[in-house]
mmCIF file of C-alpha atoms and ligand atoms in Angstrom:
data_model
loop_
_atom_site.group_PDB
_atom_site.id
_atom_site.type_symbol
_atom_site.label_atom_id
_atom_site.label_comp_id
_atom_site.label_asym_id
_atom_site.label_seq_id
_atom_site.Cartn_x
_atom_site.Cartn_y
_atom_site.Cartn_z
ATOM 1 C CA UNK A 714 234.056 138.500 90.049
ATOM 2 C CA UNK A 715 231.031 136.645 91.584
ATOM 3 C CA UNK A 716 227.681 136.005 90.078
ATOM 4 C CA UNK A 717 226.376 138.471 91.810
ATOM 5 C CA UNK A 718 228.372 141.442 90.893
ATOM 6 C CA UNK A 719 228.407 140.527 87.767
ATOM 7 C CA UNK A 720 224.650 140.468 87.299
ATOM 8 C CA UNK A 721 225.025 144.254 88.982
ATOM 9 C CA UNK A 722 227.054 145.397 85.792
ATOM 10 C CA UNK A 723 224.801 143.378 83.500
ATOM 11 C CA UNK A 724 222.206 145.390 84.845
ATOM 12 C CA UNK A 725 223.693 148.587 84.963
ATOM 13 C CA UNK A 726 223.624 148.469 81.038
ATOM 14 C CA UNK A 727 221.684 151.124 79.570
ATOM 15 C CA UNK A 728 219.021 149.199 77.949
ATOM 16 C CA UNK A 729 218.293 150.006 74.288
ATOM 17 C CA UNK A 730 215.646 148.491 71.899
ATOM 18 C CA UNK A 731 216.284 147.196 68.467
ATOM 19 C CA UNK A 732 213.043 147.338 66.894
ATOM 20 C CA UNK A 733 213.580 145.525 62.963
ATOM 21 C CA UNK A 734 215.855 142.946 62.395
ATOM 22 C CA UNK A 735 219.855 144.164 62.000
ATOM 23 C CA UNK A 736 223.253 142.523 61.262
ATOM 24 C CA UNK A 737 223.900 139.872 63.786
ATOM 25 C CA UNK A 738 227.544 141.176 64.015
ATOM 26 C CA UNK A 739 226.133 144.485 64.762
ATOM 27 C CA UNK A 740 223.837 143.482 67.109
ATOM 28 C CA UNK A 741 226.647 141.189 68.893
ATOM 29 C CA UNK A 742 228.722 144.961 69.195
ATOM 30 C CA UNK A 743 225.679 146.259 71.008
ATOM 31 C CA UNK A 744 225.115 143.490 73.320
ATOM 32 C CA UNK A 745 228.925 144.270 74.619
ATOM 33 C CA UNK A 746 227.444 147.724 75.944
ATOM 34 C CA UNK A 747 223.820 147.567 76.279
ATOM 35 C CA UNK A 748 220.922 145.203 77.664
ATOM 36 C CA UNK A 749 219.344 144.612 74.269
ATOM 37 C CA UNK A 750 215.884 144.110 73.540
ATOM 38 C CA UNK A 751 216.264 142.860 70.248
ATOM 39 C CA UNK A 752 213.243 141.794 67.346
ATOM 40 C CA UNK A 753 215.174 140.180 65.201
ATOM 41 C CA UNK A 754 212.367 137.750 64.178
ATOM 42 C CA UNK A 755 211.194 141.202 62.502
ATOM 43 C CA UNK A 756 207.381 141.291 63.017
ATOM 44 C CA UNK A 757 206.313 144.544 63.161
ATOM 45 C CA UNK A 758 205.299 146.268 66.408
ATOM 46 C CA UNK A 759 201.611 147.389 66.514
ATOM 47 C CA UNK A 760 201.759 150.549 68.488
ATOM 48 C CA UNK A 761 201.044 149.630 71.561
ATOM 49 C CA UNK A 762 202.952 146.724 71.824
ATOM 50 C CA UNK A 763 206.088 149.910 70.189
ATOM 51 C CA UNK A 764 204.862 152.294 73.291
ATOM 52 C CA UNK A 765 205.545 148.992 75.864
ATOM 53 C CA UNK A 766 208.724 148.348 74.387
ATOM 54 C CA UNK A 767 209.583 152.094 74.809
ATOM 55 C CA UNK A 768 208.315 152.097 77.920
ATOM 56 C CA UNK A 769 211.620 149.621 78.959
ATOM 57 C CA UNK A 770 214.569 151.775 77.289
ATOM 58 C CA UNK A 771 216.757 153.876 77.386
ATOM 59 C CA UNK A 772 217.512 154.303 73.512
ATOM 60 C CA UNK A 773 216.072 153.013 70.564
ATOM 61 C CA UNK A 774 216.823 151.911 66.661
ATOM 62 C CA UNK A 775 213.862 152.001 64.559
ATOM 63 C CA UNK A 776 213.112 152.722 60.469
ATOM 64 C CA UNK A 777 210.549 154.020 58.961
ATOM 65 C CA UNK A 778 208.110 151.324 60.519
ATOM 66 C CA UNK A 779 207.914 152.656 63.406
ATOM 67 C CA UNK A 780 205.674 155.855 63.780
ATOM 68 C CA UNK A 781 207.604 157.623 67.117
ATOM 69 C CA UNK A 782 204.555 159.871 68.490
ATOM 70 C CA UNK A 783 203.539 161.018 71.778
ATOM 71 C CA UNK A 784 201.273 157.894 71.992
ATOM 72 C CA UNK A 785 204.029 155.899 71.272
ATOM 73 C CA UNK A 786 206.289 157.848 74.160
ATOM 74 C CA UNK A 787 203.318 157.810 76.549
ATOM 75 C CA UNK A 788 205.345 155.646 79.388
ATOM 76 C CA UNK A 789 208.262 156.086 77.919
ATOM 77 C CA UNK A 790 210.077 157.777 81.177
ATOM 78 C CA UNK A 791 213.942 156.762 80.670
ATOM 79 C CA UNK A 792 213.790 157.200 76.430
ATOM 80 C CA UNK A 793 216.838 159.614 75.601
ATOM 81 C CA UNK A 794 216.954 158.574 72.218
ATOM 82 C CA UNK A 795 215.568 157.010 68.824
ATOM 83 C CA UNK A 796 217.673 156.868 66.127
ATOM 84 C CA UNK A 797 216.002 156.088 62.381
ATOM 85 C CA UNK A 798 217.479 153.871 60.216
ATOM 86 C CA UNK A 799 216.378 156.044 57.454
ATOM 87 C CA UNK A 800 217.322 159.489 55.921
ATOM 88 C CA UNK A 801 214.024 160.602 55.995
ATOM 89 C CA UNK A 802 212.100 160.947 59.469
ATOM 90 C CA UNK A 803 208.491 161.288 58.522
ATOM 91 C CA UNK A 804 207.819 158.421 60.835
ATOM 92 C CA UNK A 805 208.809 161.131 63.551
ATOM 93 C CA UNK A 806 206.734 163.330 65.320
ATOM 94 C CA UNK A 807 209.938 165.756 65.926
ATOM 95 C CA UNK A 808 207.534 168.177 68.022
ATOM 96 C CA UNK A 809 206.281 165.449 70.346
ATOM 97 C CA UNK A 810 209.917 164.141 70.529
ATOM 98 C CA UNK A 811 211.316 167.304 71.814
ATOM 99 C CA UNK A 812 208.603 167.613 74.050
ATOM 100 C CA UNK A 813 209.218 164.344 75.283
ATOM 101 C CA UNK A 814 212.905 165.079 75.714
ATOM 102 C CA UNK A 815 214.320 163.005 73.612
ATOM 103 C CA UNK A 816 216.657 162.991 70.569
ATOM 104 C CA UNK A 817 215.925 162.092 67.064
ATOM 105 C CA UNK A 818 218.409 160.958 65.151
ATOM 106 C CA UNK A 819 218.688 159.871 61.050
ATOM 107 C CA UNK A 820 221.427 158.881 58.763
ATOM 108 C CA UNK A 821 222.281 161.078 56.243
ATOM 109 C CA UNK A 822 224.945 161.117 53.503
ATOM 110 C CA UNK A 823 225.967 157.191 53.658
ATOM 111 C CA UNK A 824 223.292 156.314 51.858
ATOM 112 C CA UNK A 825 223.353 159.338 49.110
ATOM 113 C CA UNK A 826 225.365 157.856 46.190
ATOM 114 C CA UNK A 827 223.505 154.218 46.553
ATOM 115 C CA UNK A 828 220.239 155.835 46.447
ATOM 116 C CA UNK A 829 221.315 158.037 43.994
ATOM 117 C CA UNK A 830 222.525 155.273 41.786
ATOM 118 C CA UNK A 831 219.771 153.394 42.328
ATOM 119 C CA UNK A 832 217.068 156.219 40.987
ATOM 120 C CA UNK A 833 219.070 155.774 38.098
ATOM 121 C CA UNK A 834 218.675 152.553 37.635
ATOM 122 C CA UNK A 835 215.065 153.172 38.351
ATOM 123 C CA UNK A 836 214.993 155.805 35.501
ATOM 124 C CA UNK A 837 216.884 153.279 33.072
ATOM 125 C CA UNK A 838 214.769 150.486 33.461
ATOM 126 C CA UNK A 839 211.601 152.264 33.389
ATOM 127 C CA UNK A 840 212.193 154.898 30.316
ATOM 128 C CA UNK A 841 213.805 151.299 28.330
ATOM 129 C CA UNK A 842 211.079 148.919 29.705
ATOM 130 C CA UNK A 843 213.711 146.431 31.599
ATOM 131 C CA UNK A 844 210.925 144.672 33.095
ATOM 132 C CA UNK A 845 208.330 144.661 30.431
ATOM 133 C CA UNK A 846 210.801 142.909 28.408
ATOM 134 C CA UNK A 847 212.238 140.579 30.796
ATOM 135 C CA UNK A 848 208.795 139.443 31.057
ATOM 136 C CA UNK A 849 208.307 139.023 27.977
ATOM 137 C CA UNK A 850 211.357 136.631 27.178
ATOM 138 C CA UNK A 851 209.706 134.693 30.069
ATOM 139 C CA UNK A 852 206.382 134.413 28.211
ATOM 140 C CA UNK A 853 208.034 133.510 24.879
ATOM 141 C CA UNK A 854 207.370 136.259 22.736
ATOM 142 C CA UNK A 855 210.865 136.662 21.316
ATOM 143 C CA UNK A 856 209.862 134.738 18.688
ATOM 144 C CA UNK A 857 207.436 137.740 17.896
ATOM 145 C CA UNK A 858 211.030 140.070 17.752
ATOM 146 C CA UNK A 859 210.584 142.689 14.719
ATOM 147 C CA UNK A 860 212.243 146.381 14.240
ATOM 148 C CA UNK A 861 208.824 147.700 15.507
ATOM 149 C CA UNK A 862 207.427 145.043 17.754
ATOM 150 C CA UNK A 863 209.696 145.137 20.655
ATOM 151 C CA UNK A 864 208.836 147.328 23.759
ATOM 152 C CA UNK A 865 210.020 150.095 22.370
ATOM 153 C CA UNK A 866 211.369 152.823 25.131
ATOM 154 C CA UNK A 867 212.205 156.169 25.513
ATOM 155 C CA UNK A 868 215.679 158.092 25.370
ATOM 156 C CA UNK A 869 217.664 158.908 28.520
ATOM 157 C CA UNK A 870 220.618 160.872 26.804
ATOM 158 C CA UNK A 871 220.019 164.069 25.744
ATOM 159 C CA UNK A 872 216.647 164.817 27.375
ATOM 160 C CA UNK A 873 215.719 166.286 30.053
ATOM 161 C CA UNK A 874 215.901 165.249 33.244
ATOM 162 C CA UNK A 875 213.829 167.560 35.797
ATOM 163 C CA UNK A 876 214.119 166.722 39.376
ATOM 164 C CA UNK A 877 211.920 167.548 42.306
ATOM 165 C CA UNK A 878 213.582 167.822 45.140
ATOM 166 C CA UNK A 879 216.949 168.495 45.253
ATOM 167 C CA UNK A 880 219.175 167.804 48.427
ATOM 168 C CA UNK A 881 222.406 165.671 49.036
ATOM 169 C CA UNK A 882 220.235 162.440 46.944
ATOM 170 C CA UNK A 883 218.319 165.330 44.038
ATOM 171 C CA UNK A 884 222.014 166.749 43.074
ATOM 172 C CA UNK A 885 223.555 162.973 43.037
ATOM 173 C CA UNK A 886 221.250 161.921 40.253
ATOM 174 C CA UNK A 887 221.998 165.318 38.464
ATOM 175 C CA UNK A 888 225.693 164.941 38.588
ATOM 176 C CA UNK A 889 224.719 161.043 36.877
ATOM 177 C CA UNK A 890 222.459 162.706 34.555
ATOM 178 C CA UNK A 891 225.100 164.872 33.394
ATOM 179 C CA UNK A 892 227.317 161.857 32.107
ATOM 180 C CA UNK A 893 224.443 160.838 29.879
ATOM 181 C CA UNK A 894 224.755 164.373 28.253
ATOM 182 C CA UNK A 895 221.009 165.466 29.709
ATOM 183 C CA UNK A 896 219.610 168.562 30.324
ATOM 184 C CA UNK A 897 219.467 169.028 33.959
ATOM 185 C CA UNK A 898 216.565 171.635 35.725
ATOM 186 C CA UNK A 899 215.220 170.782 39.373
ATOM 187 C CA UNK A 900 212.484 172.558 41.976
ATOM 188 C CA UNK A 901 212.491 172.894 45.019
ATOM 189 C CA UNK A 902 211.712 174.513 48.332
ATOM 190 C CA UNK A 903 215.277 176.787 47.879
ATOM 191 C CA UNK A 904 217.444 177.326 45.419
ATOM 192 C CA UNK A 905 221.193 175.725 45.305
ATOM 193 C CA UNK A 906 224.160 178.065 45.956
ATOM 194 C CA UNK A 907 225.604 179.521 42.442
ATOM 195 C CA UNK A 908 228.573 176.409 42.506
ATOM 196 C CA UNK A 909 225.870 173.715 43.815
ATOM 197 C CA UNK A 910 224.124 174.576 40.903
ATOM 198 C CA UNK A 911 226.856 174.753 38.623
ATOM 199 C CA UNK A 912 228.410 171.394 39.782
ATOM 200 C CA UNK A 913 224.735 170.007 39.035
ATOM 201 C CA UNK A 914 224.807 171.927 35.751
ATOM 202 C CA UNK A 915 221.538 172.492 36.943
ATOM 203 C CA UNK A 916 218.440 175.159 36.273
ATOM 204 C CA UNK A 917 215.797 176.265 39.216
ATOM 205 C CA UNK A 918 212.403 176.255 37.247
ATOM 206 C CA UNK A 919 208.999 176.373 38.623
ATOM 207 C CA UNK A 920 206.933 172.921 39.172
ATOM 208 C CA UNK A 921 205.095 173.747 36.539
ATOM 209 C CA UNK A 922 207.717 174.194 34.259
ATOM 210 C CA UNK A 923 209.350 171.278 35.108
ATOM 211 C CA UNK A 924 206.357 168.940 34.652
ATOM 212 C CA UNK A 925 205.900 170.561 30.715
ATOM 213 C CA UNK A 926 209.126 170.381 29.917
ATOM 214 C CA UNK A 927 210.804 167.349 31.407
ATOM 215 C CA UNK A 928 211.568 164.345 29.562
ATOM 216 C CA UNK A 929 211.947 162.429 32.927
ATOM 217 C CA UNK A 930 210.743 163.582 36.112
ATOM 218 C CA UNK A 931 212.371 162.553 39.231
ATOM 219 C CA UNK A 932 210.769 163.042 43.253
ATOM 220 C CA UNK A 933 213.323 163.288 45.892
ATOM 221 C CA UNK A 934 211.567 165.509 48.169
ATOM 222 C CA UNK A 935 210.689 164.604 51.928
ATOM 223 C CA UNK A 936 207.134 164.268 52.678
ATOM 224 C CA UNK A 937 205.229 166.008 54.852
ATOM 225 C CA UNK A 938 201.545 167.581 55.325
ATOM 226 C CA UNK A 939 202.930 170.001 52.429
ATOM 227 C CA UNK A 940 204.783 167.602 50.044
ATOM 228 C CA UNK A 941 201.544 165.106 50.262
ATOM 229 C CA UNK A 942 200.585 164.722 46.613
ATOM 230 C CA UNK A 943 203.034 166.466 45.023
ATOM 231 C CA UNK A 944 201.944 164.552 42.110
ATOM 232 C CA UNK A 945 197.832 164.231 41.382
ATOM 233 C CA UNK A 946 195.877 164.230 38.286
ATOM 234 C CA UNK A 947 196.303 168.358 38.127
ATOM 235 C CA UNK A 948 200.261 167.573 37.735
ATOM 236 C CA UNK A 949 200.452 164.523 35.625
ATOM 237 C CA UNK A 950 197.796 166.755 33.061
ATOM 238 C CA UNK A 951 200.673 169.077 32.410
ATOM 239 C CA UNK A 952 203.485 166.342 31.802
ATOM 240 C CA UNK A 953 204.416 164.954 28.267
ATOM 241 C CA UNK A 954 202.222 162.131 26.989
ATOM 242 C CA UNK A 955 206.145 160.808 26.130
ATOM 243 C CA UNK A 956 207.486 161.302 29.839
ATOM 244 C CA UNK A 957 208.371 159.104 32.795
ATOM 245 C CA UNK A 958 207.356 159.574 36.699
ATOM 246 C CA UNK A 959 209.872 157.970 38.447
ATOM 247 C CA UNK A 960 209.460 158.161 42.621
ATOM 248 C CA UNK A 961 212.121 156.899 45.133
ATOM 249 C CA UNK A 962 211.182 159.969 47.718
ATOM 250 C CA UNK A 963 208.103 158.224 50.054
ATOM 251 C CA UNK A 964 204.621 156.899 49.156
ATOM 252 C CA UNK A 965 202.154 160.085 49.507
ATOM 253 C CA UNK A 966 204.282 162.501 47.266
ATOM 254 C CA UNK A 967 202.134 160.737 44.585
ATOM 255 C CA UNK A 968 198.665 159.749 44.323
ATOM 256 C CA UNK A 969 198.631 156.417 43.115
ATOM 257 C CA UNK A 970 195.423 156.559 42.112
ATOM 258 C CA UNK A 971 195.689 159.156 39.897
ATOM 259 C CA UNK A 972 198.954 157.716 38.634
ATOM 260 C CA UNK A 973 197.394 154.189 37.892
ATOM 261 C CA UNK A 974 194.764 156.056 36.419
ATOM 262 C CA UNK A 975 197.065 157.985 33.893
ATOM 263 C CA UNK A 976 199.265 155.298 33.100
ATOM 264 C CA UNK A 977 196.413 152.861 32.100
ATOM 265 C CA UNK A 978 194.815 155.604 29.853
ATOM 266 C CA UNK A 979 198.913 156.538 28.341
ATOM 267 C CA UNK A 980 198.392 160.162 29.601
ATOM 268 C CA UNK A 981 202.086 159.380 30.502
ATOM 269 C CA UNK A 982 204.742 157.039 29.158
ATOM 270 C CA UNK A 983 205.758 154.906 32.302
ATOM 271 C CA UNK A 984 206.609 155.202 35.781
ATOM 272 C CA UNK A 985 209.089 153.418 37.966
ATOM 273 C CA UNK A 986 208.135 153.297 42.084
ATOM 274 C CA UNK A 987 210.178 152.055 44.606
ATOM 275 C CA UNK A 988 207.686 154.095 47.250
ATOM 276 C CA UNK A 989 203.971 153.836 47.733
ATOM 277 C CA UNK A 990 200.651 155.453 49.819
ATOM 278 C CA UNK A 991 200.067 152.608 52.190
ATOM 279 C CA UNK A 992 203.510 150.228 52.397
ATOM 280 C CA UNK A 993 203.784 147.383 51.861
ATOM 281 C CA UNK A 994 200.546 146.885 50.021
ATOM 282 C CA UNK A 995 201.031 148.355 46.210
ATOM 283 C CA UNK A 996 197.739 149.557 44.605
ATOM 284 C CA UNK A 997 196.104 146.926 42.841
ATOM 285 C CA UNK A 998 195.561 148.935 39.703
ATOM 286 C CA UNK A 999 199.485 149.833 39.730
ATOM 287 C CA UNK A 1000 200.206 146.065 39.974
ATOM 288 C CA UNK A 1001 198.242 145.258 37.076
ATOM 289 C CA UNK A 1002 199.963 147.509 34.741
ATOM 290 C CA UNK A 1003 203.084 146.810 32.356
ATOM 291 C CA UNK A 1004 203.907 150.634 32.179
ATOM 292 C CA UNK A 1005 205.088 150.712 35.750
ATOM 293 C CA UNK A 1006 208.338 149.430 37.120
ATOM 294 C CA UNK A 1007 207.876 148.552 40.869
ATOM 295 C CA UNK A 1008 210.288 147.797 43.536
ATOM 296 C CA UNK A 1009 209.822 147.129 47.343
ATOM 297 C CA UNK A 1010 211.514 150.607 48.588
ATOM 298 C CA UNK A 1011 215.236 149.192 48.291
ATOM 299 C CA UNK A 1012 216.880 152.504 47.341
ATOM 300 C CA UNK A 1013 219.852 152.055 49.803
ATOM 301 C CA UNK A 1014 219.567 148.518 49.857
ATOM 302 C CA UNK A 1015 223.118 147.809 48.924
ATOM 303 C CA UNK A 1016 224.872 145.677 51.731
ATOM 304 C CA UNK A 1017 227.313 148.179 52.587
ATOM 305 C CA UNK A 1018 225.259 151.014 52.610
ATOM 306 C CA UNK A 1019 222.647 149.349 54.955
ATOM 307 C CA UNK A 1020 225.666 148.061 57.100
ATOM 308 C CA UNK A 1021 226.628 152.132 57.387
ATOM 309 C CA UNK A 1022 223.122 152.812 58.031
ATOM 310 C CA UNK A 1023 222.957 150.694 61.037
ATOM 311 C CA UNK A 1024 226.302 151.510 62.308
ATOM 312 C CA UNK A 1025 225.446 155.405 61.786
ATOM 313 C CA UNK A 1026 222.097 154.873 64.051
ATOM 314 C CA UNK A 1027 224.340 153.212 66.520
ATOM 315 C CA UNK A 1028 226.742 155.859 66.570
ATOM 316 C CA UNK A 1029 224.015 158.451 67.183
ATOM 317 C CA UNK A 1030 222.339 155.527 70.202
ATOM 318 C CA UNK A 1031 226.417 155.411 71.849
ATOM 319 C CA UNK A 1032 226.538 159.180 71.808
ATOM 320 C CA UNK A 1033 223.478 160.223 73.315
ATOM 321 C CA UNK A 1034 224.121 157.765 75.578
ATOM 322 C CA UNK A 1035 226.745 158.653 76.867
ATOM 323 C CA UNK A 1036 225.724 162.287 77.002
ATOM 324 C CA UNK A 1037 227.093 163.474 73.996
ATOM 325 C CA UNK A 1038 225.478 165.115 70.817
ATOM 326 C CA UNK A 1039 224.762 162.450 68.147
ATOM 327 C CA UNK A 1040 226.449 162.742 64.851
ATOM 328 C CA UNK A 1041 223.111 163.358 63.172
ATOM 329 C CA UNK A 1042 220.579 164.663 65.543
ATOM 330 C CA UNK A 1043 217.436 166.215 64.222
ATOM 331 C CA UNK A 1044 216.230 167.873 66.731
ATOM 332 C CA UNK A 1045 219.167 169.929 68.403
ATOM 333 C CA UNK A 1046 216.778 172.412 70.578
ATOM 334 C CA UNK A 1047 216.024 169.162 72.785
ATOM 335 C CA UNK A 1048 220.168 169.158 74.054
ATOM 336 C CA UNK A 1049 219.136 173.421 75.698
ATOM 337 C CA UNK A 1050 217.415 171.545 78.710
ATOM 338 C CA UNK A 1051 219.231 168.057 78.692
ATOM 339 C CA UNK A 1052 223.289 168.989 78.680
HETATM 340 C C1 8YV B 1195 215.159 153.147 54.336
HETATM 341 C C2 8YV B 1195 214.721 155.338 53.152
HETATM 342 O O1 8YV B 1195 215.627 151.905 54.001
HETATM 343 O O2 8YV B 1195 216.518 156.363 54.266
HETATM 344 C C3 8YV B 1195 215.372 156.477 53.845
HETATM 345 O O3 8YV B 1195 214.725 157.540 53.976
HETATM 346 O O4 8YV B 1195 213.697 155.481 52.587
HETATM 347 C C4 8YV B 1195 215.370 154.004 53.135
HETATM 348 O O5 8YV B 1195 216.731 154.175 52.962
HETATM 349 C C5 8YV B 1195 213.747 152.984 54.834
HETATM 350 O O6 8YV B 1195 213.163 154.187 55.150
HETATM 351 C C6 8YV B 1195 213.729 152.052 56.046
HETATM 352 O O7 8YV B 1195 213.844 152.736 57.243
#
């Protein structure tokens, strides 16, 4: 094969952008197939330099960093596809997408159980003040240690745990909740089938219900225009003085204002965050708070569940690619006009 030629196949590479940093073995699979535009140095695109780089592709790989709008699809004239690294797809405009002709694509269910675990683990360390007393080892109050002194925390078996939200990640904490003998009840836009429910050992209450009665209260919900503050002053009134606010769902469903607010006056127990309005920057008042457990959104973060997230999105990429319907595509009414 001459030079030549061979620069004809090189070019005859659909050409797909990688917009965050992924596995370099990953990204070493894609190069086989694709012209990659790759930003693994993992600065964030400001949006117009996102609608240039769309402008040049075919496909696309983005998370939640990247808002995909009709701004940001302005030029783009060859785009046939963006998949999210991410379950949830509020960075989409799915609308503007489908009018734009191309395919959205998430990746559900490989990262349930690690999120799911990982709300736990949220729960755990918030309700028996992990944190608060790691930091206080590090400060050297142990020597203060007394049957009443310590940070004293709140119970996880036998309450009740009332979660908000309950799809594929919602049930997944019930079914761990379960195993610590708790009460399970859950809201949300639908109730689960009779044996969903019953495999959850779980009760359909209202919101309102939930918030006076739960022990522990749990968001999993998407957000969107409707789900924004899910959680404000009005909500956190009618929870237990004793209970917990734990959110792994997306920055927005609470307002951390009004949650800084309530924790610093003990309206509530604690909260543990791994989301927050305005990522990356955490509300000062939240940061300067021992009653809040924080973590930088790392619910899948496990190695092999981010290594399935990425090789999900590229699955969806390959497919569309090659004029197929991605495993996971969100928006199927695009594929009437385009196959
Ligand atoms: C992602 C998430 O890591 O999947 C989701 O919805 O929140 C996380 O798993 C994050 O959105 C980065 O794209």
């Amino acid at each position: 094969m001459n030079l030549q030629a061979s620069t004809q196949l090189t070019t005859q590479k659909p050409k797909i952008l990688v917009a965050r940093a992924i596995f370099p073995e990953a990204l070493a699979k894609l190069e086989e197939s694709f012209e990659v535009r790759s930003n693994q140095e993992d600065r964030i695109f400001t949006p117009q330099e996102l609608q240039k780089e769309l402008a040049q592709v075919d496909g696309a790989l983005v998370a939640g960093s990247e808002r995909i709008d009709a701004s940001a699809l302005a030029n783009a004239k060859h785009l046939k596809v963006v998949a999210n690294i991410s379950v949830g797809y509020n960075n989409f405009d799915v609308p503007a997408m489908t009018a734009a002709g191309v395919m959205a694509t998430n990746t559900p269910d490989v990262l349930t159980d690690s999120t799911a675990d990982f709300g736990f683990a949220l729960l755990m360390a918030t309700a028996r003040r992990i944190t608060e007393s790691e930091h206080w080892i590090r400060a050297g109050h142990w020597e203060k240690w007394s049957i009443v002194n310590n940070p004293l925390g709140m119970d996880l078996h036998h309450s009740t745990i009332g979660i908000i939200g309950m799809g594929r990640i919602g049930q997944g904490i019930a079914k761990r909740a379960l195993g610590f003998g708790m009460k399970v009840i859950y809201h949300n836009r639908s109730h689960l089938s009779d044996v969903d429910e019953k495999a959850c050992g779980a009760t359909y209450v209202s919101k309102e219900e939930l918030l006076r009665t739960a022990d522990h209260v749990v968001l999993v919900l998407p957000y969107s225009a409707q789900s924004h503050h899910t959680i404000g002053a009005k909500e956190i009134a009618l929870m237990k003085p004793t209970a917990t606010l734990i959110n792994i769902a997306r920055g927005g469903i609470v307002d951390d204002v009004a949650l800084a607010q309530a924790l610093k006056t003990k309206q509530i127990f604690a909260a543990g965050l791994d989301v927050f309005e305005g990522e990356p920057t955490v509300h000062p008042d939240l940061l300067a708070l021992s009653n809040v457990v924080l973590a930088p959104h790392i619910a899948s973060a496990t190695e092999k569940t981010r290594r399935a997230m990425v090789d999900l999105a590229i699955e969806n990429v390959r497919a569309a690619l090659a004029g197929k319907k991605p495993p996971s595509l969100i928006n199927a009414e695009v594929l009437k006009d385009a196959m």
